[in-house]
Amino acid sequence: MTEVYKNFIGGKWVESESKRTFENRNPANWDEIVGIFPKSTAKDVENAVDIAKKAFESWKRVPVPKRGEILGRCGDIMVERKEELAKLETREMGKVIKETRGDVQEGIDTAYYAFGEGRRLFGITTPSELPDKICYTVRKPIGVAGLITPWNFPMAIPCWKVIPALLSGNSVVIKPASATPATATKLVEILNEAGIPEGVVNIVHGTGREVGEALLAHPDIGVISFTGSSEVGSRIAEVSGKMLKRVSLELGGKNAQIVMQDADLDLALEGVLWGAFGTTGQRCTATSRLILNEKIYDKFIEMIKERAKKIKIGNGLEETVEMGPVINSGQRDVIHNYVKIGKEERAKLVLGGNFYEEGECAKGWFYEPTIFIDVKSGMRIEQEEIFGPVLSVIKFSEFDDAIKIMNDTNYGLSSSIYTRDVNLALKAAEEIEAGITYINGPTIGAECHLPFGGVKNTGNGHREGGLAVYEIFTEIKTIYFDYSGKLQKAQIDTSVEK
Ligand code: UN1
């Protein structure tokens, strides 16, 4: 039976005032409806924000370690329900079950990290320039956070945002991607069960145009956190900028893996296969460029073609399947169009380049693992984010050229180099313009306790994950405490007696 989902506002499951709904279907089998969701309006957003604003007043007074304990319980419930959540996620997003287990695990890790962080959430203490005076900082919540999440990590990314926002003492209104609304709703259900007070966590389903825009424009939303395309990110920055809201943006990538001639080629092969075709290439961190040294170019291309053509494509619920569908037909058309562009640009297509419609796969949105070689710096397939299983291979001769090719894009999220030369590895870590560099590892695989984010058009300078995310969700307050009993003037009464 198809599950009917609702919005969660003020501790209650409610329909949209519009009474309209939308469906969510399985990208591996378009006949299967995963759930029915409320198609909400600006009015629903307004209700949610009003309630969240009231709930904030008491939530902000709950001691941080106590907030952390509730989030720790949320982690415990996710551990118990991990398999069920992973299965649901595969049904609505398409990626293979091993990966959705990982996605849920990333949520669990984030919850446990927050549980611990609740006992720190450090400020600083520092000396004053005046005697009998101390100075320190504390972190204060901002208010109501508007969290707009993407479809490619339906559990991990909502957790990356919701959990630190809550630990910091904010209340939240979540607008999950309408392609994957079920998993985020389960997270809200779990947070409720874990003991988050009424009104502190709210979810409103619907389109970006209606629900997303209403969240953006609401004057009582103090901070917006968004993961998605650079195009939408720029629009969010524009609106929030005018309203002087804090905004954290995690946007596109055109990540590359460099393979030097001295690399362990078998290891580099495993890395690029996982980086390029894991999650069907639908990660912000996916490897969409392979920068290959000329001395190993032909050999490595043969190796990767050999392996990539054997990737088992199918429904991600089958344990042996290695690559699931892409999210929907529109996205598959975008990918296919890039393949057309690549051919027109005279890059050489050596694998894939078509829909995959064998057997049961004809019912879903499958695409073949695709490889272009002889791609030149500056081609569109080398510059633009494709968000699908398409790898562009570029040849280089000297290390400095590889770095130049790597850096010559408008994005800068993740990057990787395979080499056995320690000096080159460290030089690459220094020279690559990206938020993340992996040495002898693929471009994917970020862990929840480290900063995550990128440079250039990948974002606006913020980092999620680790301690860094608390910079997004807290205001810093500086406290000067003068216990001298007299007026002491900073910058004036500061001379030292001889
Ligand atoms: C994303 O693609 O938006 O490092 C997030 C990784 C994952 C997170 C990716 N842990 O690939």
Coordinates of C-alpha atoms and ligand atoms in Angstrom, one line a residue:
M1 CA 0.0 0.0 0.0
T2 CA 1.2 3.5 -0.8
E3 CA 2.0 5.4 2.3
V4 CA 0.4 8.8 2.7
Y5 CA 2.8 11.4 4.3
K6 CA 2.0 14.7 5.9
N7 CA 3.7 17.8 7.0
F8 CA 4.8 18.0 10.6
I9 CA 4.0 21.4 12.2
G10 CA 3.8 22.1 15.9
G11 CA 4.2 18.5 16.9
K12 CA 1.3 17.3 14.7
W13 CA 1.0 15.6 11.4
V14 CA -1.1 17.8 9.2
E15 CA -2.2 18.1 5.6
S16 CA -1.4 21.2 3.5
E17 CA -4.1 23.9 3.7
S18 CA -4.2 23.5 -0.2
K19 CA -5.4 19.8 0.2
R20 CA -3.3 19.1 -2.9
T21 CA -0.7 16.3 -3.0
F22 CA 2.1 15.0 -5.1
E23 CA 3.6 11.6 -5.6
N24 CA 7.1 10.3 -5.2
R25 CA 8.0 7.3 -7.5
N26 CA 10.8 4.8 -7.6
P27 CA 13.4 5.8 -10.2
A28 CA 14.2 2.1 -10.7
N29 CA 10.6 1.3 -11.4
W30 CA 8.4 4.3 -12.4
D31 CA 5.2 2.3 -11.8
E32 CA 5.9 2.1 -8.1
I33 CA 4.6 5.0 -6.0
V34 CA 6.7 5.3 -2.9
G35 CA 4.5 7.9 -1.1
I36 CA 2.0 10.7 -1.5
F37 CA 2.9 14.0 0.0
P38 CA 1.2 17.3 0.7
K39 CA 1.8 20.0 -1.9
S40 CA 2.2 22.9 0.5
T41 CA 1.9 26.6 0.1
A42 CA 3.3 29.8 1.5
K43 CA 0.5 29.7 4.1
D44 CA 1.8 26.3 5.4
V45 CA 5.3 27.8 5.6
E46 CA 3.9 30.7 7.6
N47 CA 2.2 28.4 10.1
A48 CA 5.4 26.4 10.5
V49 CA 7.6 29.5 11.0
D50 CA 5.2 31.1 13.5
I51 CA 5.1 27.9 15.6
A52 CA 8.9 27.4 15.3
K53 CA 9.5 31.0 16.4
K54 CA 7.4 30.4 19.6
A55 CA 9.0 27.0 20.3
F56 CA 12.5 28.6 19.9
E57 CA 11.9 30.7 23.1
S58 CA 12.0 27.6 25.3
W59 CA 14.3 25.4 23.2
K60 CA 17.1 28.0 23.4
R61 CA 17.0 27.7 27.2
V62 CA 17.5 24.0 27.3
P63 CA 21.1 23.3 28.3
V64 CA 23.2 22.3 25.3
P65 CA 24.2 18.9 26.8
K66 CA 20.5 18.1 27.3
R67 CA 19.8 19.0 23.7
G68 CA 22.7 16.7 22.8
E69 CA 21.2 13.8 24.7
I70 CA 18.0 14.0 22.7
L71 CA 20.1 14.0 19.5
G72 CA 22.1 11.0 20.8
R73 CA 18.8 9.2 21.2
C74 CA 17.9 10.1 17.7
G75 CA 21.2 8.3 16.7
D76 CA 20.1 5.2 18.7
I77 CA 16.8 5.0 17.0
M78 CA 18.4 5.4 13.6
V79 CA 20.7 2.5 14.5
E80 CA 17.7 0.3 15.3
R81 CA 15.9 1.3 12.1
K82 CA 18.9 1.5 9.8
E83 CA 17.9 -1.3 7.5
E84 CA 14.3 -0.1 7.1
L85 CA 15.5 3.4 6.4
A86 CA 18.1 2.3 3.9
K87 CA 15.5 0.3 2.0
L88 CA 13.1 3.2 1.9
E89 CA 15.9 5.4 0.7
T90 CA 16.9 3.1 -2.1
R91 CA 13.2 2.9 -3.2
E92 CA 12.9 6.7 -3.4
M93 CA 16.3 7.7 -4.6
G94 CA 17.6 4.7 -6.5
K95 CA 21.1 4.3 -5.1
V96 CA 22.2 0.8 -4.1
I97 CA 21.4 -0.5 -0.7
K98 CA 25.1 -0.6 0.4
E99 CA 25.3 3.1 -0.2
T100 CA 22.0 4.0 1.4
R101 CA 23.2 2.1 4.5
G102 CA 26.2 4.4 4.4
D103 CA 23.9 7.4 4.0
V104 CA 22.0 6.5 7.1
Q105 CA 25.2 5.8 8.9
E106 CA 26.4 9.3 8.1
G107 CA 23.3 10.5 9.8
I108 CA 24.0 8.3 12.8
D109 CA 27.6 9.6 13.0
T110 CA 26.4 13.2 12.8
A111 CA 23.9 12.6 15.7
Y112 CA 26.6 11.0 17.9
Y113 CA 29.0 13.7 17.1
A114 CA 26.5 16.3 18.1
F115 CA 25.8 14.3 21.3
G116 CA 29.5 14.8 22.2
E117 CA 29.7 18.3 21.0
G118 CA 26.9 19.2 23.3
R119 CA 29.3 18.9 26.2
R120 CA 31.7 21.4 24.6
L121 CA 30.4 23.9 22.1
F122 CA 33.4 26.0 23.0
G123 CA 33.8 29.7 23.0
I124 CA 37.1 31.3 23.8
T125 CA 38.4 33.0 26.9
T126 CA 41.2 35.5 26.6
P127 CA 42.9 38.2 28.7
S128 CA 41.7 41.7 28.9
E129 CA 44.0 44.7 28.3
L130 CA 42.7 46.0 31.7
P131 CA 43.3 44.6 35.2
D132 CA 40.4 42.8 37.1
K133 CA 38.5 42.1 33.9
I134 CA 37.9 38.9 32.0
C135 CA 36.7 38.4 28.4
Y136 CA 35.0 35.4 26.9
T137 CA 32.7 34.3 24.1
V138 CA 29.6 32.1 24.1
R139 CA 27.6 30.7 21.2
K140 CA 24.0 31.7 20.9
P141 CA 21.4 30.2 18.6
I142 CA 20.1 32.4 15.8
G143 CA 16.4 31.6 15.8
V144 CA 14.4 29.7 13.2
A145 CA 16.6 28.0 10.6
G146 CA 15.2 27.2 7.1
L147 CA 16.8 24.1 5.8
I148 CA 16.5 23.2 2.1
T149 CA 17.9 19.8 1.3
P150 CA 18.8 17.9 -2.0
W151 CA 17.8 14.4 -3.2
N152 CA 21.2 12.8 -3.6
F153 CA 21.7 12.2 0.2
P154 CA 18.2 12.0 1.5
M155 CA 19.2 11.2 5.1
A156 CA 22.8 12.3 5.5
I157 CA 22.4 15.9 4.3
P158 CA 19.2 16.6 6.2
C159 CA 21.1 15.3 9.3
W160 CA 24.1 17.5 8.5
K161 CA 21.9 20.5 8.7
V162 CA 19.1 19.6 11.2
I163 CA 21.2 18.1 13.9
P164 CA 23.8 20.9 14.4
A165 CA 21.0 23.5 14.0
L166 CA 19.1 21.9 16.8
L167 CA 22.1 21.3 19.0
S168 CA 22.9 25.0 18.7
G169 CA 19.4 25.8 20.0
N170 CA 17.6 26.9 16.8
S171 CA 14.2 25.6 15.8
V172 CA 13.9 24.4 12.2
V173 CA 11.7 24.3 9.2
I174 CA 12.8 21.7 6.7
K175 CA 11.9 21.6 3.0
P176 CA 13.3 18.4 1.6
A177 CA 13.7 17.8 -2.1
S178 CA 10.4 16.7 -3.6
A179 CA 12.2 13.8 -5.3
T180 CA 13.1 12.3 -1.9
P181 CA 10.7 13.5 0.7
A182 CA 10.0 10.2 2.5
T183 CA 13.4 9.7 4.1
A184 CA 13.5 13.3 5.6
T185 CA 10.0 12.7 7.0
K186 CA 11.3 9.5 8.7
L187 CA 14.1 11.7 10.3
V188 CA 11.5 14.1 11.6
E189 CA 9.5 11.1 13.0
I190 CA 12.6 9.9 14.7
L191 CA 13.5 13.3 16.2
N192 CA 10.0 13.5 17.6
E193 CA 10.3 10.1 19.1
A194 CA 13.7 10.9 20.6
G195 CA 12.0 13.8 22.5
I196 CA 12.5 17.0 20.6
P197 CA 9.8 19.4 22.0
E198 CA 6.7 20.3 20.0
G199 CA 7.3 23.0 17.4
V200 CA 11.1 22.8 17.4
V201 CA 11.3 20.6 14.3
N202 CA 8.9 21.1 11.4
I203 CA 8.8 19.8 7.9
V204 CA 6.9 21.3 5.0
H205 CA 6.7 19.4 1.7
G206 CA 6.4 20.9 -1.7
T207 CA 8.1 22.6 -4.6
G208 CA 11.1 25.0 -4.4
R209 CA 9.0 27.6 -6.2
E210 CA 6.3 27.6 -3.6
V211 CA 7.7 26.3 -0.3
G212 CA 11.4 27.2 -0.8
E213 CA 10.6 30.7 -1.9
A214 CA 8.3 31.3 1.0
L215 CA 10.9 30.1 3.4
L216 CA 13.5 32.4 1.9
A217 CA 11.2 35.4 2.0
H218 CA 10.0 34.9 5.5
P219 CA 11.4 37.7 7.8
D220 CA 11.4 35.4 10.8
I221 CA 13.8 32.9 9.3
G222 CA 17.3 33.9 10.5
V223 CA 19.5 31.5 8.7
I224 CA 19.1 29.5 5.5
S225 CA 21.2 26.4 4.7
F226 CA 20.9 25.0 1.2
T227 CA 22.6 22.2 -0.7
G228 CA 21.9 22.0 -4.5
S229 CA 22.8 23.7 -7.8
S230 CA 24.9 26.9 -8.1
E231 CA 22.0 28.4 -10.1
V232 CA 19.5 28.0 -7.2
G233 CA 22.2 28.9 -4.7
S234 CA 22.8 32.2 -6.3
R235 CA 19.1 33.0 -6.3
I236 CA 19.0 32.1 -2.5
A237 CA 22.0 34.3 -1.8
E238 CA 20.4 37.2 -3.6
V239 CA 17.2 37.1 -1.7
S240 CA 18.8 36.4 1.7
G241 CA 21.5 39.0 1.0
K242 CA 18.9 41.7 0.6
M243 CA 17.2 40.6 3.8
L244 CA 20.5 40.4 5.7
K245 CA 20.0 36.7 6.5
R246 CA 22.8 34.4 7.1
V247 CA 23.0 31.9 4.3
S248 CA 25.1 28.8 3.9
L249 CA 25.4 27.3 0.4
E250 CA 26.8 24.0 -0.6
L251 CA 26.7 23.9 -4.4
G252 CA 28.2 22.2 -7.5
G253 CA 31.5 20.5 -8.2
K254 CA 33.7 19.4 -11.1
N255 CA 35.9 17.2 -9.1
A256 CA 39.0 15.6 -10.6
Q257 CA 41.3 12.7 -9.8
I258 CA 45.0 13.0 -10.9
V259 CA 46.9 9.8 -11.5
M260 CA 50.7 10.2 -11.7
Q261 CA 52.8 7.8 -13.6
D262 CA 54.2 6.3 -10.3
A263 CA 50.8 5.6 -8.8
D264 CA 49.6 2.2 -7.7
L265 CA 47.4 1.8 -10.7
D266 CA 45.1 -0.9 -9.3
L267 CA 44.4 1.3 -6.3
A268 CA 43.8 4.4 -8.6
L269 CA 41.4 2.2 -10.7
E270 CA 39.3 1.3 -7.6
G271 CA 39.3 4.9 -6.7
V272 CA 38.1 6.3 -10.0
L273 CA 35.4 3.6 -10.4
W274 CA 34.0 4.4 -7.0
G275 CA 34.3 8.1 -7.4
A276 CA 32.8 8.3 -10.9
F277 CA 30.1 5.7 -10.9
G278 CA 29.3 5.3 -7.2
T279 CA 25.8 6.9 -6.5
T280 CA 25.5 6.8 -10.4
G281 CA 27.7 9.9 -10.4
Q282 CA 25.1 11.9 -8.5
R283 CA 27.3 13.3 -5.7
C284 CA 28.6 16.9 -5.4
T285 CA 31.9 15.1 -4.7
A286 CA 31.7 12.7 -7.7
T287 CA 34.8 12.3 -9.8
S288 CA 33.8 13.7 -13.2
R289 CA 37.3 14.3 -14.5
L290 CA 40.3 12.0 -14.6
I291 CA 43.6 13.7 -15.2
L292 CA 46.0 11.0 -16.5
N293 CA 49.7 11.1 -17.0
E294 CA 50.6 10.5 -20.6
K295 CA 53.0 7.6 -19.7
I296 CA 50.2 5.5 -18.3
Y297 CA 47.3 7.0 -20.4
D298 CA 46.6 4.1 -22.8
K299 CA 47.1 1.4 -20.3
F300 CA 44.9 3.0 -17.6
I301 CA 42.1 3.7 -20.1
E302 CA 42.1 0.1 -21.0
M303 CA 42.0 -0.9 -17.4
I304 CA 39.1 1.4 -16.5
K305 CA 37.1 0.5 -19.6
E306 CA 37.4 -3.2 -18.9
R307 CA 36.1 -2.8 -15.4
A308 CA 33.5 -0.1 -16.0
K309 CA 31.7 -2.1 -18.7
K310 CA 31.2 -4.9 -16.1
I311 CA 29.5 -2.7 -13.6
K312 CA 26.2 -4.4 -12.7
I313 CA 23.3 -2.0 -13.3
G314 CA 19.9 -2.6 -11.8
N315 CA 17.5 -2.1 -8.9
G316 CA 19.6 -1.0 -5.9
L317 CA 17.6 -3.3 -3.6
E318 CA 19.5 -6.3 -5.0
E319 CA 22.6 -6.7 -3.0
T320 CA 24.8 -7.6 -6.0
V321 CA 23.8 -4.5 -8.1
E322 CA 26.6 -1.9 -8.2
M323 CA 24.9 1.0 -9.9
G324 CA 21.3 2.2 -9.7
P325 CA 19.2 4.5 -11.8
V326 CA 19.5 8.3 -12.0
I327 CA 16.9 10.3 -10.1
N328 CA 14.3 11.0 -12.9
S329 CA 13.8 11.3 -16.6
G330 CA 14.6 15.0 -16.7
Q331 CA 18.0 14.4 -15.1
R332 CA 18.6 11.5 -17.5
D333 CA 17.9 13.8 -20.4
V334 CA 20.4 16.4 -19.0
I335 CA 23.0 13.7 -18.9
H336 CA 22.3 12.4 -22.3
N337 CA 22.4 16.0 -23.7
Y338 CA 25.9 16.4 -22.2
V339 CA 27.0 13.2 -24.0
K340 CA 25.8 14.8 -27.2
I341 CA 27.7 18.0 -26.4
G342 CA 30.8 15.9 -25.7
K343 CA 30.6 14.2 -29.1
E344 CA 30.1 17.6 -30.8
E345 CA 33.2 18.9 -29.0
R346 CA 35.0 15.9 -30.5
A347 CA 35.9 14.2 -27.3
K348 CA 36.2 10.5 -27.9
L349 CA 33.4 8.3 -26.5
V350 CA 34.9 5.0 -25.5
L351 CA 32.2 3.5 -23.3
G352 CA 28.5 3.9 -22.7
G353 CA 26.6 7.1 -23.8
N354 CA 23.2 5.6 -23.8
F355 CA 20.1 4.8 -21.7
Y356 CA 20.3 1.4 -20.2
E357 CA 17.0 -0.4 -20.8
E358 CA 17.7 -4.2 -20.4
G359 CA 14.9 -6.3 -18.9
E360 CA 13.3 -4.7 -15.8
C361 CA 15.5 -1.7 -16.2
A362 CA 13.3 -0.5 -19.0
K363 CA 10.9 0.6 -16.3
G364 CA 13.4 3.0 -14.7
W365 CA 15.8 5.8 -15.5
F366 CA 19.0 3.9 -16.0
Y367 CA 22.1 5.2 -17.8
E368 CA 25.3 3.4 -18.9
P369 CA 28.6 4.2 -17.3
T370 CA 30.1 6.6 -19.8
I371 CA 33.7 7.5 -20.5
F372 CA 35.1 10.2 -22.8
I373 CA 38.8 10.3 -23.5
D374 CA 41.0 12.9 -25.2
V375 CA 38.9 15.6 -23.5
K376 CA 40.6 19.0 -23.6
S377 CA 40.7 21.6 -20.9
G378 CA 37.9 24.1 -21.5
M379 CA 35.4 21.8 -23.2
R380 CA 31.9 22.0 -21.7
I381 CA 32.0 18.4 -20.6
E382 CA 35.2 19.3 -18.8
Q383 CA 33.8 22.4 -17.2
E384 CA 30.1 21.9 -16.3
E385 CA 28.6 19.8 -13.6
I386 CA 26.8 16.8 -15.2
F387 CA 25.6 14.9 -12.1
G388 CA 25.6 11.5 -13.7
P389 CA 27.8 8.5 -14.6
V390 CA 30.0 10.4 -17.1
L391 CA 33.8 10.6 -16.8
S392 CA 36.0 12.9 -18.8
V393 CA 39.6 11.8 -19.2
I394 CA 42.3 14.5 -19.9
K395 CA 45.9 13.8 -20.7
F396 CA 48.9 15.6 -19.1
S397 CA 52.6 15.4 -19.2
E398 CA 54.0 17.4 -16.3
F399 CA 52.8 17.7 -12.7
D400 CA 52.3 21.4 -13.0
D401 CA 50.0 20.9 -16.0
A402 CA 47.9 18.5 -14.0
I403 CA 47.4 21.0 -11.3
K404 CA 46.6 23.7 -13.8
I405 CA 43.9 21.5 -15.4
M406 CA 42.6 20.6 -12.0
N407 CA 42.3 24.2 -10.9
D408 CA 40.9 25.6 -14.2
T409 CA 37.2 25.4 -13.3
N410 CA 34.7 27.6 -11.6
Y411 CA 34.2 25.0 -8.9
G412 CA 36.4 23.7 -6.1
L413 CA 34.8 21.1 -3.9
S414 CA 36.8 17.9 -3.9
S415 CA 40.0 16.6 -5.5
S416 CA 42.3 13.7 -5.4
I417 CA 45.8 12.6 -6.4
Y418 CA 47.3 9.2 -6.7
T419 CA 51.1 9.1 -6.4
R420 CA 53.8 7.3 -4.3
D421 CA 55.9 10.4 -4.3
V422 CA 55.4 12.1 -0.9
N423 CA 56.8 15.4 -2.1
L424 CA 54.3 15.6 -5.0
A425 CA 51.4 14.5 -2.8
L426 CA 52.1 17.4 -0.4
K427 CA 52.7 19.8 -3.2
A428 CA 49.3 18.9 -4.6
A429 CA 47.6 19.3 -1.2
E430 CA 49.1 22.8 -1.2
E431 CA 48.4 23.8 -4.8
I432 CA 45.0 22.4 -5.5
E433 CA 42.2 24.9 -5.2
A434 CA 39.5 22.9 -3.5
G435 CA 37.8 22.5 -0.1
I436 CA 38.9 18.9 0.1
T437 CA 41.9 17.0 -1.2
Y438 CA 42.4 13.2 -0.9
I439 CA 45.8 11.6 -1.3
N440 CA 45.6 8.1 -2.6
G441 CA 41.8 8.0 -2.1
P442 CA 38.9 8.9 -4.4
T443 CA 37.1 12.3 -4.4
I444 CA 34.2 10.9 -2.3
G445 CA 34.2 9.7 1.3
A446 CA 33.9 12.8 3.5
E447 CA 33.5 12.0 7.3
C448 CA 31.0 13.9 9.4
H449 CA 33.5 15.3 12.0
L450 CA 35.6 17.2 9.4
P451 CA 34.7 20.4 7.6
F452 CA 33.0 19.8 4.2
G453 CA 32.6 22.5 1.5
G454 CA 34.4 24.1 -1.3
V455 CA 35.9 27.2 -2.9
K456 CA 34.9 29.4 -5.8
N457 CA 31.3 28.7 -7.1
T458 CA 30.9 25.7 -4.9
G459 CA 29.7 27.8 -2.1
N460 CA 29.9 31.0 -0.2
G461 CA 32.7 30.2 2.2
H462 CA 30.9 28.2 4.9
R463 CA 31.7 24.6 5.8
E464 CA 29.4 21.9 7.0
G465 CA 30.5 19.0 9.2
G466 CA 32.7 19.0 12.3
L467 CA 33.0 22.1 14.4
A468 CA 32.8 24.3 11.3
V469 CA 29.1 23.8 10.9
Y470 CA 28.5 25.4 14.3
E471 CA 29.8 28.7 12.8
I472 CA 26.7 28.6 10.5
F473 CA 24.1 27.9 13.2
T474 CA 25.4 30.1 16.1
E475 CA 25.9 33.8 16.8
I476 CA 29.0 34.6 18.8
K477 CA 28.5 36.8 21.7
T478 CA 31.4 38.5 23.5
I479 CA 31.2 39.2 27.2
Y480 CA 33.4 41.6 29.1
F481 CA 33.2 41.2 32.9
D482 CA 34.8 44.0 34.9
Y483 CA 35.3 43.1 38.5
S484 CA 37.5 46.1 39.5
G485 CA 34.6 48.1 40.9
K486 CA 35.7 51.2 38.9
L487 CA 35.3 52.6 35.4
Q488 CA 38.1 51.4 33.3
K489 CA 38.4 52.8 29.8
A490 CA 39.6 50.4 27.1
Q491 CA 42.4 51.9 25.0
I492 CA 42.8 54.8 27.4
D493 CA 43.5 53.6 31.0
T494 CA 46.0 51.1 29.9
S495 CA 49.4 52.5 30.8
V496 CA 51.7 50.3 32.9
E497 CA 53.2 52.0 35.9
K498 CA 57.0 52.0 36.2
Ligands
UN1_1 C1 27.3 15.3 -1.5 O1 27.6 14.8 -2.6 O2 26.5 16.3 -1.6 O3 32.0 12.6 0.6 C2 27.7 14.9 -0.2 C3 31.0 12.1 0.2 C4 29.8 11.9 1.1 C5 29.0 13.2 1.1 C6 28.7 13.8 -0.2 N1 30.1 11.5 2.4 O4 30.9 11.8 -1.0

